[in-house]
């Protein structure tokens, strides 16, 4: 039986020196935690994304100054910053020249090379924080481990190659003694040509689960700024309750539908290899958290409410759809060609409405509906695009066979303009598309009626 835990700390957990010290205390207190995956310090990735999108010289200088300020504040708190300061300075210079290049010609590959620098810096600083606490830590460039395809901004891991890399490079470090910790980056990988890739925003959770899988770890510990997974985002509903144990399927559903606390892909390796996932707060580890496992009981009808903002509703209508074959196939072929994954869908005789999810898109946050895609869709149908929408998902168990659910939901939502409902296709969720400005109220109303 493996005793190894892989711990992951998100952006707010490594935002500054005192937050990093709290993380260092958590990992040094647990001898099983030998691999630590970090995000960039809070705010850094957003700044780097802005730089990657191409800015004028003045704006670039301002953004880089903000990046520098966050890193500098951590450097300033170290007892001995000499070695790591040189490395951070080098990275800041590199960021500057990449940002210059992006202002001339931005590209997805350049974006990934730029935004990976945030994780590079946080991990270098964290190694020094650990060393100053007397812990043994080695820094590993995760790009030598996590192999991916070349889909910049949302790369897919190559599991076999990642396994080989881990066997060759990580396992020997773990085998050399029983107290050296490996500190490495979440979110990033490397394609077969040696170019940096990223797994999509929030992807560090996914990285941690991938590494846990190739290292045959006993669990993945996701340390964040909330003490577990709640019945809904506690920022929206302060009365939300912590869920102590939940199933992989339930957590995957919540993550897919926007519960930001876990990246949607995190559960893939966990399910595949049956690795329990813990979610807890790095600021309050004593508060415990949520354990996500294969088959915990009970499984309540209503589990949680997830919210995903920034949804786009595309309505395609074509009279030729009436009694015709192949229309949907055509539409899906076009979407697949543009690497767009459809989220929810409803159809009528002459139209089909689908929602697209911007939040699940590439690291750069680029628009999904490109002019080329719209032009191709317009060749087969009329196209209407609505934005400013949010998807509210009620996640639970056996929702399709539980009597009275539709009534309960519709009664609660009477006062709101619901644009689309998807109910019946999945036993585990009911999705409602609402105006973004009403989304928080819809979540609060549903939570009050179904959970409180
Ligand atoms: P990290 O930087 O550690 O990865 P994130 O900001 O990505 O942290 O995720 C944590 C946030 O997820 C919380 O602060 C919370 O606002 C949000 N969140 C959304 N839904 C939930 C939920 N159901 N339970 C807990 N947190 C949630
Ligand atoms: N730093 C990346 C982001 O902000 C990855 C992560 O935090 O998980 O999206
Ligand atoms: Mg996150």
Coordinates of C-alpha atoms and ligand atoms in Angstrom, one line a residue:
X1 CA 0.0 0.0 0.0
X2 CA 1.3 3.4 -0.9
X3 CA 1.7 6.0 1.8
X4 CA 2.4 8.9 -0.5
X5 CA 0.2 11.9 -0.6
X6 CA 0.4 14.6 -3.3
X7 CA -0.6 18.0 -1.9
X8 CA -1.6 21.0 -4.0
X9 CA -1.8 24.6 -2.9
X10 CA -3.8 27.1 -5.0
X11 CA -3.1 30.8 -5.7
X12 CA -4.4 32.3 -2.5
X13 CA -2.5 29.7 -0.5
X14 CA 0.8 30.9 -2.0
X15 CA -0.2 34.6 -2.4
X16 CA 2.4 35.9 0.0
X17 CA 5.1 34.8 2.5
X18 CA 2.8 34.2 5.4
X19 CA 0.4 32.2 3.3
X20 CA 3.3 30.2 2.0
X21 CA 4.6 29.6 5.5
X22 CA 1.2 28.2 6.5
X23 CA 1.5 25.7 3.6
X24 CA 5.0 24.8 4.6
X25 CA 3.7 24.0 8.1
X26 CA 1.0 21.8 6.7
X27 CA 3.4 19.8 4.5
X28 CA 6.2 19.5 7.1
X29 CA 3.6 18.2 9.7
X30 CA 2.7 15.3 7.4
X31 CA 5.5 12.9 6.6
X32 CA 3.4 11.3 3.8
X33 CA 3.2 14.5 1.8
X34 CA 6.3 14.1 -0.4
X35 CA 5.1 15.8 -3.6
X36 CA 3.8 19.4 -3.5
X37 CA 2.2 21.0 -6.5
X38 CA 1.7 24.8 -6.5
X39 CA -0.2 27.4 -8.5
X40 CA 1.1 30.8 -9.2
X41 CA 0.7 33.4 -6.4
X42 CA -2.8 34.9 -6.6
X43 CA -3.2 37.4 -9.3
X44 CA -0.1 36.5 -11.2
X45 CA -1.7 34.3 -13.9
X46 CA -4.3 37.0 -14.7
X47 CA -1.5 39.6 -15.1
X48 CA 0.5 37.3 -17.3
X49 CA -2.6 36.5 -19.4
X50 CA -3.1 40.2 -19.9
X51 CA 0.6 40.6 -21.1
X52 CA 0.2 37.6 -23.4
X53 CA -2.7 39.2 -25.1
X54 CA -0.4 42.0 -26.3
X55 CA -0.2 45.4 -24.7
X56 CA 1.5 48.7 -25.5
X57 CA 4.8 49.6 -23.9
X58 CA 3.2 51.7 -21.1
X59 CA 0.6 49.1 -20.2
X60 CA 3.3 46.3 -20.3
X61 CA 5.5 48.2 -17.9
X62 CA 2.5 48.7 -15.5
X63 CA 1.6 45.0 -15.6
X64 CA 5.1 43.8 -15.1
X65 CA 5.5 46.2 -12.2
X66 CA 2.5 44.5 -10.6
X67 CA 4.0 41.1 -11.1
X68 CA 7.3 42.2 -9.7
X69 CA 5.6 43.7 -6.6
X70 CA 3.9 40.4 -5.7
X71 CA 7.1 38.5 -6.1
X72 CA 9.2 41.1 -4.4
X73 CA 7.0 41.1 -1.3
X74 CA 7.7 37.4 -0.9
X75 CA 11.5 37.8 -1.5
X76 CA 11.6 40.6 1.1
X77 CA 10.3 38.2 3.8
X78 CA 12.9 35.5 3.2
X79 CA 15.9 35.2 5.6
X80 CA 18.3 34.6 2.7
X81 CA 17.0 35.6 -0.7
X82 CA 20.3 35.7 -2.5
X83 CA 20.0 32.6 -4.6
X84 CA 16.3 32.7 -5.4
X85 CA 16.4 36.4 -6.1
X86 CA 18.7 35.9 -9.0
X87 CA 16.4 33.3 -10.5
X88 CA 13.3 35.4 -10.0
X89 CA 15.1 38.4 -11.7
X90 CA 15.9 36.2 -14.6
X91 CA 12.3 35.1 -14.9
X92 CA 11.1 38.6 -14.7
X93 CA 13.4 39.6 -17.6
X94 CA 12.2 36.6 -19.6
X95 CA 8.6 37.7 -18.9
X96 CA 9.5 41.1 -20.2
X97 CA 10.9 39.9 -23.5
X98 CA 8.0 37.4 -24.0
X99 CA 5.5 40.3 -23.4
X100 CA 7.4 42.4 -26.0
X101 CA 7.1 39.5 -28.4
X102 CA 3.4 39.1 -27.6
X103 CA 2.8 42.8 -28.4
X104 CA 4.1 42.2 -31.9
X105 CA 2.4 38.9 -32.5
X106 CA 0.4 37.1 -29.8
X107 CA 0.0 33.3 -30.2
X108 CA -1.3 30.5 -28.1
X109 CA 2.2 28.9 -27.8
X110 CA 3.7 32.2 -26.7
X111 CA 0.8 32.7 -24.2
X112 CA 1.6 29.4 -22.5
X113 CA 5.3 30.1 -22.4
X114 CA 4.5 33.4 -20.7
X115 CA 1.8 32.3 -18.2
X116 CA 3.8 29.3 -17.0
X117 CA 6.3 31.7 -15.4
X118 CA 3.9 32.3 -12.5
X119 CA 4.2 28.7 -11.3
X120 CA 7.9 28.8 -11.9
X121 CA 8.3 31.7 -9.5
X122 CA 6.0 30.5 -6.8
X123 CA 7.7 27.1 -6.6
X124 CA 11.2 28.6 -6.5
X125 CA 10.1 30.8 -3.6
X126 CA 8.4 28.0 -1.8
X127 CA 11.5 25.8 -1.9
X128 CA 13.4 28.6 -0.1
X129 CA 10.5 29.0 2.5
X130 CA 10.8 25.3 3.2
X131 CA 14.5 25.3 3.4
X132 CA 14.4 28.2 5.9
X133 CA 12.1 25.9 8.1
X134 CA 14.8 23.2 8.0
X135 CA 12.9 21.0 5.5
X136 CA 14.6 19.1 2.6
X137 CA 13.0 20.2 -0.6
X138 CA 14.0 19.8 -4.3
X139 CA 12.6 21.9 -7.1
X140 CA 11.4 20.0 -10.2
X141 CA 10.4 21.5 -13.5
X142 CA 7.1 19.7 -14.0
X143 CA 7.5 20.1 -17.8
X144 CA 10.0 17.3 -17.6
X145 CA 7.2 15.1 -16.2
X146 CA 3.8 16.1 -17.5
X147 CA 3.8 15.4 -21.2
X148 CA 0.9 16.8 -23.3
X149 CA -0.3 17.2 -26.8
X150 CA 0.2 20.6 -28.5
X151 CA -3.3 22.1 -27.8
X152 CA -1.9 25.2 -26.3
X153 CA -4.1 26.7 -23.6
X154 CA -6.0 23.5 -23.0
X155 CA -3.6 20.7 -23.5
X156 CA -4.4 17.0 -23.0
X157 CA -1.9 15.0 -21.0
X158 CA -0.1 12.0 -22.6
X159 CA -0.6 9.6 -19.7
X160 CA 1.9 7.0 -20.9
X161 CA 4.7 9.4 -21.5
X162 CA 4.0 11.1 -18.2
X163 CA 4.2 7.8 -16.4
X164 CA 7.6 7.1 -18.0
X165 CA 8.9 10.5 -17.1
X166 CA 7.7 10.1 -13.5
X167 CA 9.3 6.7 -13.2
X168 CA 12.6 8.0 -14.5
X169 CA 12.8 11.3 -12.7
X170 CA 10.4 11.5 -9.7
X171 CA 10.6 8.0 -8.3
X172 CA 14.4 8.0 -7.8
X173 CA 14.1 11.2 -5.8
X174 CA 11.4 9.7 -3.5
X175 CA 13.4 6.5 -3.1
X176 CA 16.7 8.2 -2.1
X177 CA 15.4 9.0 1.4
X178 CA 12.1 9.4 3.2
X179 CA 12.0 13.0 3.9
X180 CA 13.0 15.0 0.8
X181 CA 10.0 16.8 -0.7
X182 CA 9.5 17.4 -4.4
X183 CA 8.1 20.9 -5.1
X184 CA 6.7 21.3 -8.5
X185 CA 4.3 23.4 -10.7
X186 CA 0.7 22.8 -11.4
X187 CA -1.1 23.9 -14.6
X188 CA 1.8 23.4 -17.1
X189 CA 3.3 20.7 -19.2
X190 CA 5.4 20.2 -22.4
X191 CA 4.4 19.1 -25.8
X192 CA 6.4 16.6 -28.0
X193 CA 8.3 19.5 -29.6
X194 CA 9.5 20.7 -26.2
X195 CA 7.1 23.7 -26.1
X196 CA 5.4 24.7 -22.8
X197 CA 1.7 24.0 -22.7
X198 CA -1.0 24.7 -20.1
X199 CA -4.0 22.6 -19.0
X200 CA -6.5 25.4 -18.9
X201 CA -7.3 27.9 -16.1
X202 CA -7.4 26.4 -12.7
X203 CA -5.5 23.4 -14.0
X204 CA -3.2 22.9 -11.0
X205 CA -5.8 20.6 -9.4
X206 CA -5.7 18.4 -12.5
X207 CA -1.9 18.4 -12.4
X208 CA -1.9 17.2 -8.8
X209 CA -4.3 14.4 -9.6
X210 CA -2.2 13.4 -12.6
X211 CA 1.0 13.2 -10.6
X212 CA -0.8 11.3 -7.8
X213 CA -1.9 8.8 -10.5
X214 CA 1.6 8.2 -12.0
X215 CA 3.1 8.0 -8.5
X216 CA 0.5 5.6 -7.3
X217 CA -0.3 7.9 -4.4
X218 CA -2.7 7.1 -1.6
X219 CA -4.5 10.4 -1.9
X220 CA -4.5 14.0 -3.3
X221 CA -4.8 16.8 -0.9
X222 CA -6.2 20.0 -2.4
X223 CA -5.5 22.8 0.0
X224 CA -7.4 26.0 -0.9
X225 CA -9.1 28.9 0.7
X226 CA -12.3 27.1 1.8
X227 CA -12.5 24.2 4.3
X228 CA -14.0 21.8 1.8
X229 CA -16.7 21.5 -0.9
X230 CA -19.9 23.2 0.2
X231 CA -23.5 22.8 -0.9
X232 CA -22.9 25.8 -3.0
X233 CA -20.2 28.5 -3.3
X234 CA -20.0 30.0 0.2
X235 CA -19.2 33.3 -1.3
X236 CA -22.7 33.5 -2.7
X237 CA -24.5 31.7 0.1
X238 CA -22.9 32.1 3.5
X239 CA -25.3 29.5 4.9
X240 CA -23.9 26.9 2.5
X241 CA -22.9 23.7 4.4
X242 CA -19.7 21.7 4.1
X243 CA -20.2 18.3 2.6
X244 CA -18.0 15.9 4.6
X245 CA -17.9 13.0 2.1
X246 CA -19.1 12.8 -1.4
X247 CA -18.6 10.5 -4.4
X248 CA -16.3 11.1 -7.4
X249 CA -19.3 11.3 -9.6
X250 CA -20.9 14.0 -7.5
X251 CA -17.7 16.0 -7.3
X252 CA -17.1 15.6 -11.0
X253 CA -20.5 16.9 -11.7
X254 CA -20.1 19.9 -9.4
X255 CA -16.7 20.7 -10.9
X256 CA -18.0 20.4 -14.5
X257 CA -20.8 22.8 -13.7
X258 CA -18.6 25.5 -12.3
X259 CA -17.8 24.7 -8.6
X260 CA -14.4 26.4 -9.0
X261 CA -13.0 24.6 -6.0
X262 CA -11.9 21.7 -8.3
X263 CA -10.9 21.9 -11.9
X264 CA -13.3 19.8 -13.9
X265 CA -10.7 17.3 -15.0
X266 CA -9.3 16.6 -11.5
X267 CA -11.5 13.7 -11.0
X268 CA -10.5 11.9 -14.2
X269 CA -7.3 10.4 -12.8
X270 CA -8.8 10.0 -9.4
X271 CA -11.7 7.9 -10.7
X272 CA -9.4 6.0 -13.1
X273 CA -7.1 5.0 -10.3
X274 CA -9.5 5.2 -7.3
X275 CA -7.5 7.9 -5.5
X276 CA -9.4 9.7 -2.8
X277 CA -9.3 13.5 -3.0
X278 CA -9.4 15.7 0.0
X279 CA -10.3 19.4 -0.1
X280 CA -9.4 21.6 2.9
X281 CA -8.3 25.1 3.8
X282 CA -4.6 25.9 4.0
X283 CA -5.5 28.8 6.4
X284 CA -7.4 26.5 8.7
X285 CA -6.2 22.9 8.3
X286 CA -7.7 22.1 11.7
X287 CA -11.2 22.7 10.3
X288 CA -11.0 19.4 8.3
X289 CA -12.6 19.3 4.9
X290 CA -14.3 17.1 2.3
X291 CA -13.2 13.6 1.3
X292 CA -14.2 12.7 -2.2
X293 CA -14.2 8.9 -2.6
X294 CA -15.6 6.2 -4.8
X295 CA -18.7 5.2 -3.0
X296 CA -19.5 7.0 0.2
X297 CA -23.0 6.9 1.7
X298 CA -25.5 8.5 2.0
X299 CA -26.3 9.9 -1.5
X300 CA -28.9 12.5 -1.0
X301 CA -31.3 13.5 -3.8
X302 CA -30.0 17.1 -3.6
X303 CA -26.3 17.4 -3.2
X304 CA -25.2 20.9 -4.3
X305 CA -25.8 23.8 -6.6
X306 CA -23.1 24.9 -9.0
X307 CA -22.9 28.1 -11.0
X308 CA -21.1 28.9 -14.1
X309 CA -21.0 32.4 -15.4
X310 CA -20.1 33.7 -18.9
X311 CA -22.3 31.3 -20.8
X312 CA -23.1 31.7 -24.4
X313 CA -26.4 30.5 -25.9
X314 CA -26.3 29.7 -29.6
X315 CA -29.6 29.1 -31.2
X316 CA -29.5 27.5 -34.7
X317 CA -32.7 27.4 -36.7
X318 CA -33.2 25.9 -40.1
X319 CA -36.5 25.1 -41.8
X320 CA -34.7 22.3 -43.5
X321 CA -34.2 20.6 -40.1
X322 CA -37.9 19.7 -40.3
X323 CA -38.0 15.9 -41.0
X324 CA -34.5 16.2 -42.3
X325 CA -31.5 14.0 -41.4
X326 CA -28.0 15.0 -40.7
X327 CA -28.5 18.6 -39.6
X328 CA -27.3 18.0 -36.0
X329 CA -24.5 15.9 -37.3
X330 CA -23.4 18.8 -39.5
X331 CA -23.6 21.2 -36.7
X332 CA -21.6 19.0 -34.3
X333 CA -19.0 18.4 -37.0
X334 CA -18.5 22.1 -37.4
X335 CA -18.2 22.6 -33.7
X336 CA -15.8 19.7 -33.3
X337 CA -13.6 21.1 -36.1
X338 CA -13.3 24.3 -34.1
X339 CA -12.6 22.3 -30.9
X340 CA -15.7 23.6 -29.2
X341 CA -17.4 21.3 -26.7
X342 CA -21.1 21.7 -26.3
X343 CA -22.4 21.8 -22.9
X344 CA -26.2 21.6 -22.7
X345 CA -28.5 21.3 -25.6
X346 CA -32.2 21.4 -26.3
X347 CA -33.9 20.9 -29.6
X348 CA -37.2 21.6 -31.2
X349 CA -38.5 20.8 -34.6
X350 CA -36.7 23.5 -36.4
X351 CA -34.1 24.7 -34.0
X352 CA -31.4 23.6 -31.7
X353 CA -30.1 25.6 -28.7
X354 CA -26.8 24.9 -27.2
X355 CA -24.7 26.5 -24.5
X356 CA -21.0 27.0 -24.8
X357 CA -18.8 27.5 -21.8
X358 CA -16.2 30.2 -21.9
X359 CA -14.9 29.4 -18.4
X360 CA -13.8 26.0 -19.5
X361 CA -11.9 27.3 -22.5
X362 CA -8.3 27.9 -23.1
X363 CA -6.0 29.6 -20.6
X364 CA -5.9 32.8 -22.6
X365 CA -9.7 33.2 -22.2
X366 CA -10.1 33.9 -25.9
X367 CA -13.5 34.1 -27.4
X368 CA -14.8 30.7 -28.4
X369 CA -17.1 31.9 -31.2
X370 CA -14.6 32.9 -33.8
X371 CA -15.8 34.7 -37.0
X372 CA -14.8 31.6 -39.0
X373 CA -16.9 29.3 -36.8
X374 CA -19.9 31.6 -37.1
X375 CA -19.5 31.8 -40.8
X376 CA -19.5 28.0 -41.1
X377 CA -22.6 27.7 -38.9
X378 CA -24.4 30.3 -41.0
X379 CA -23.9 28.2 -44.0
X380 CA -26.2 25.5 -42.6
X381 CA -28.7 27.6 -40.5
X382 CA -29.6 30.9 -39.1
X383 CA -27.6 31.7 -36.0
X384 CA -28.6 33.7 -32.9
X385 CA -26.0 34.3 -30.2
X386 CA -27.0 35.4 -26.7
X387 CA -24.5 36.3 -24.0
X388 CA -24.7 37.6 -20.4
X389 CA -26.1 34.2 -19.3
X390 CA -25.2 31.9 -16.4
X391 CA -25.8 28.2 -16.0
X392 CA -27.1 27.1 -12.6
X393 CA -26.8 23.3 -12.1
X394 CA -28.6 21.4 -9.4
X395 CA -26.5 18.4 -8.7
X396 CA -27.8 15.3 -7.0
X397 CA -28.7 11.6 -7.3
X398 CA -31.5 9.9 -9.1
X399 CA -33.0 13.3 -9.9
X400 CA -34.9 11.9 -12.9
X401 CA -36.9 9.3 -10.9
X402 CA -37.6 11.4 -7.8
X403 CA -41.2 12.6 -7.9
X404 CA -42.1 16.3 -7.5
X405 CA -38.7 17.7 -8.3
X406 CA -39.8 19.7 -11.3
X407 CA -42.6 21.3 -9.3
X408 CA -40.2 22.2 -6.4
X409 CA -37.8 23.9 -8.8
X410 CA -40.3 25.7 -10.9
X411 CA -42.1 27.0 -7.8
X412 CA -38.8 28.4 -6.6
X413 CA -37.9 30.0 -9.9
X414 CA -41.3 31.5 -10.6
X415 CA -39.9 35.1 -10.3
X416 CA -37.0 34.5 -12.7
X417 CA -36.6 34.4 -16.4
X418 CA -35.2 31.0 -17.2
X419 CA -34.0 30.8 -20.7
X420 CA -33.4 27.1 -21.0
X421 CA -33.7 24.0 -18.9
X422 CA -32.0 20.7 -19.3
X423 CA -33.6 17.9 -17.3
X424 CA -33.8 14.2 -17.9
X425 CA -30.6 13.5 -19.9
X426 CA -28.5 13.1 -16.7
X427 CA -29.6 11.4 -13.5
X428 CA -27.2 13.7 -11.7
X429 CA -28.1 17.2 -12.7
X430 CA -30.7 19.6 -13.7
X431 CA -29.4 22.7 -15.5
X432 CA -31.0 26.1 -15.9
X433 CA -29.8 29.0 -18.0
X434 CA -30.6 32.4 -16.5
X435 CA -29.6 36.0 -16.9
X436 CA -26.3 36.6 -15.3
X437 CA -27.5 39.5 -13.2
X438 CA -30.1 37.1 -11.6
X439 CA -27.8 34.1 -11.2
X440 CA -26.8 34.7 -7.6
X441 CA -30.4 35.2 -6.6
X442 CA -31.5 32.1 -8.3
X443 CA -28.7 30.1 -6.5
X444 CA -29.8 31.7 -3.2
X445 CA -33.5 30.9 -3.8
X446 CA -32.8 27.3 -4.7
X447 CA -30.4 26.8 -1.8
X448 CA -32.9 28.3 0.6
X449 CA -35.7 26.0 -0.6
X450 CA -33.8 22.8 -1.2
X451 CA -30.9 22.9 1.4
X452 CA -31.7 25.1 4.3
Ligands
LIG1 P1 -7.4 27.8 -5.6 O1 -6.7 29.1 -6.0 O2 -7.0 27.3 -4.2 O3 -7.3 26.8 -6.6 P2 -10.1 28.5 -6.3 O4 -10.4 30.0 -6.2 O5 -9.8 28.0 -7.7 O6 -8.9 28.2 -5.3 O7 -11.3 27.7 -5.7 C1 -11.7 28.0 -4.4 C2 -13.0 28.8 -4.5 O8 -14.0 28.0 -5.1 C3 -13.6 29.2 -3.2 O9 -13.0 30.4 -2.7 C4 -15.1 29.3 -3.5 O10 -15.5 30.7 -3.7 C5 -15.3 28.6 -4.8 N1 -16.3 27.6 -4.8 C6 -17.3 27.5 -5.8 N2 -18.1 26.6 -5.5 C7 -17.8 26.0 -4.3 C8 -18.3 25.0 -3.5 N3 -19.4 24.3 -3.8 N4 -17.6 24.7 -2.4 C9 -16.5 25.4 -2.0 N5 -16.0 26.4 -2.7 C10 -16.6 26.7 -3.9
LIG2 N1 -2.3 29.6 -12.0 C1 -3.3 28.9 -12.9 C2 -4.6 29.8 -12.9 O1 -4.7 30.8 -12.3 C3 -3.6 27.5 -12.5 C4 -4.2 27.3 -11.2 O2 -4.3 28.2 -10.3 O3 -4.7 26.2 -10.9 O4 -5.5 29.4 -13.6
LIG3 MG1 -8.4 26.6 -8.5

